[in-house]
Amino acid sequence: MNVTLQVNGKTYTRDVEPRTLLVHFLREDLGLTGTHVGCDTSQCGACTVHLNGDAVKSCTVLAVQAQGMDVTTIEGIGTPGDLHPLQTGFWEEHGLQCGFCTPGMIMSSAELLKHTPNPTEDQIRHHLEGNYCRCTGYHNIVKAVQHAASAMQGSSQAADD
């Protein structure tokens, strides 16, 4: 089946097997390997991407179900020269160790900050319940999200001035 979707602002059309998962389409067909395959059961959140602006676990979506939709992956939210505030927060607050869960954590956190610009620690922890990290104990991940929220509020206030 042909599938056409916009990924990180670029339109792609590919012939895919109807059973191809979005995560495999992104990684294997488009070479966007920042989206990780962790569990294949939608439990870990390593495969989280944004589909039409909402965080979804891409191991639960068929590529053909994303037909005509807008997909944003970790590669689409910042560049090496211009990191997203969440990427900077994870760097500055040591919110990663091995880094395997980091793309999913960042994509989930981006959705949280879109809807809740100044979340409490409890709100951050609750929102990230569907994302597993086996290394950090989450403390620095929460600090990273708080760091990003503060930076994003500072940049929006500067834009208002």
Coordinates of C-alpha atoms in Angstrom, one line a residue:
M1 CA 0.0 0.0 0.0
N2 CA 1.1 3.5 -0.7
V3 CA 1.3 5.8 2.4
T4 CA 1.9 9.5 2.3
L5 CA 2.6 11.5 5.4
Q6 CA 4.5 14.5 6.6
V7 CA 7.4 13.8 8.9
N8 CA 9.3 16.6 10.5
G9 CA 8.0 19.0 7.9
K10 CA 8.9 16.9 4.9
T11 CA 6.4 14.9 2.8
Y12 CA 7.2 11.2 2.2
T13 CA 5.4 8.6 0.0
R14 CA 6.4 5.0 0.4
D15 CA 5.0 1.6 -0.5
V16 CA 4.6 -0.3 2.7
E17 CA 3.2 -3.6 3.9
P18 CA -0.2 -3.0 5.5
R19 CA 1.0 -4.4 8.8
T20 CA 4.1 -2.1 9.1
L21 CA 4.2 -0.3 12.4
L22 CA 4.8 3.4 12.3
V23 CA 7.9 3.0 14.4
H24 CA 9.4 0.6 11.8
F25 CA 8.4 2.9 9.0
L26 CA 10.2 5.8 10.6
R27 CA 13.3 3.8 11.5
E28 CA 13.6 1.4 8.5
D29 CA 12.0 3.3 5.6
L30 CA 13.0 6.8 6.5
G31 CA 16.2 6.2 8.5
L32 CA 15.0 8.2 11.5
T33 CA 16.5 6.0 14.2
G34 CA 16.0 8.4 17.1
T35 CA 12.6 6.8 17.7
H36 CA 13.5 3.6 19.6
V37 CA 11.9 0.2 19.8
G38 CA 12.0 -0.9 23.4
C39 CA 9.3 -3.4 24.2
D40 CA 6.9 -3.8 21.2
T41 CA 4.0 -3.9 23.7
S42 CA 3.4 -0.1 24.2
Q43 CA 4.6 -0.3 27.8
C44 CA 8.0 1.6 27.7
G45 CA 7.4 4.8 25.7
A46 CA 10.7 4.7 23.9
C47 CA 8.9 4.9 20.6
T48 CA 6.9 8.1 21.4
V49 CA 6.4 10.5 18.6
H50 CA 3.8 13.3 17.9
L51 CA 1.0 12.4 15.5
N52 CA -0.9 15.6 14.5
G53 CA 0.5 17.2 17.7
D54 CA -0.4 14.5 20.2
A55 CA 2.1 12.1 21.8
V56 CA 1.5 8.5 20.7
K57 CA 3.5 5.3 21.0
S58 CA 4.4 4.6 17.4
C59 CA 4.5 0.8 18.1
T60 CA 0.7 1.0 18.4
V61 CA 0.0 2.7 15.1
L62 CA 0.2 1.2 11.7
A63 CA 2.0 3.3 9.1
V64 CA -1.1 3.2 6.9
Q65 CA -3.2 4.6 9.9
A66 CA -0.9 7.7 9.8
Q67 CA -1.9 8.4 6.1
G68 CA -2.1 12.1 5.5
M69 CA -1.0 13.0 9.1
D70 CA 1.8 15.1 10.5
V71 CA 4.5 13.1 12.4
T72 CA 7.1 14.8 14.5
T73 CA 10.0 12.7 15.8
I74 CA 12.9 13.6 18.1
E75 CA 14.9 14.6 15.0
G76 CA 12.2 17.2 14.2
I77 CA 12.2 19.2 17.5
G78 CA 15.7 20.6 17.5
T79 CA 19.0 20.7 15.7
P80 CA 22.5 20.2 17.0
G81 CA 23.0 24.0 16.7
D82 CA 19.6 24.9 18.1
L83 CA 18.4 22.4 20.7
H84 CA 14.8 22.3 21.9
P85 CA 14.6 23.5 25.5
L86 CA 13.8 20.0 26.6
Q87 CA 17.0 18.7 24.9
T88 CA 19.0 21.4 26.7
G89 CA 17.2 20.6 30.0
F90 CA 18.1 16.9 29.7
W91 CA 21.7 17.9 29.0
E92 CA 22.0 20.5 31.7
E93 CA 20.2 18.5 34.4
H94 CA 21.8 15.1 33.6
G95 CA 18.4 13.7 32.7
L96 CA 19.9 10.8 30.9
Q97 CA 22.4 8.1 31.4
C98 CA 22.3 5.5 28.6
G99 CA 20.0 7.7 26.5
F100 CA 17.8 4.9 25.2
C101 CA 14.6 6.3 26.8
T102 CA 15.5 9.9 26.2
P103 CA 13.7 10.5 22.9
G104 CA 10.5 9.1 24.2
M105 CA 10.8 11.1 27.5
I106 CA 11.4 14.3 25.5
M107 CA 8.5 13.8 23.1
S108 CA 6.1 12.9 26.0
S109 CA 7.4 15.9 28.0
A110 CA 6.9 18.2 25.0
E111 CA 3.3 17.3 24.9
L112 CA 3.0 18.0 28.7
L113 CA 4.6 21.4 28.3
K114 CA 2.3 22.3 25.4
H115 CA -0.8 21.8 27.6
T116 CA 0.7 22.6 31.0
P117 CA 3.5 25.2 30.6
N118 CA 4.4 25.2 34.3
P119 CA 3.8 21.7 35.6
T120 CA 4.4 20.6 39.2
E121 CA 6.7 17.8 40.0
D122 CA 3.6 15.5 40.6
Q123 CA 2.2 16.5 37.2
I124 CA 5.5 15.7 35.5
R125 CA 5.8 12.3 37.2
H126 CA 2.2 11.5 36.4
H127 CA 2.5 12.4 32.7
L128 CA 5.7 10.3 32.3
E129 CA 4.2 7.2 33.9
G130 CA 4.0 5.5 30.5
N131 CA 7.8 6.1 29.9
Y132 CA 10.3 3.7 31.5
C133 CA 13.9 4.6 32.4
R134 CA 16.0 1.8 33.9
C135 CA 19.0 4.0 34.7
T136 CA 18.1 7.4 36.3
G137 CA 15.5 6.9 38.9
Y138 CA 13.6 9.8 37.3
H139 CA 14.8 12.6 39.6
N140 CA 17.0 14.3 37.1
I141 CA 14.4 13.7 34.3
V142 CA 11.9 15.7 36.4
K143 CA 14.5 18.4 36.9
A144 CA 15.2 18.5 33.2
V145 CA 11.5 19.0 32.4
Q146 CA 11.3 21.8 35.1
H147 CA 14.4 23.4 33.5
A148 CA 12.8 23.3 30.1
A149 CA 9.5 24.7 31.4
S150 CA 11.3 27.6 33.0
A151 CA 13.4 28.3 29.9
M152 CA 10.3 28.1 27.7
Q153 CA 8.4 30.6 29.9
G154 CA 11.4 32.9 29.9
S155 CA 11.5 32.9 26.1
S156 CA 7.8 33.4 25.7
Q157 CA 7.9 36.3 28.2
A158 CA 10.9 37.9 26.3
A159 CA 8.8 37.5 23.1
D160 CA 5.9 39.4 24.7
D161 CA 8.1 42.3 25.8

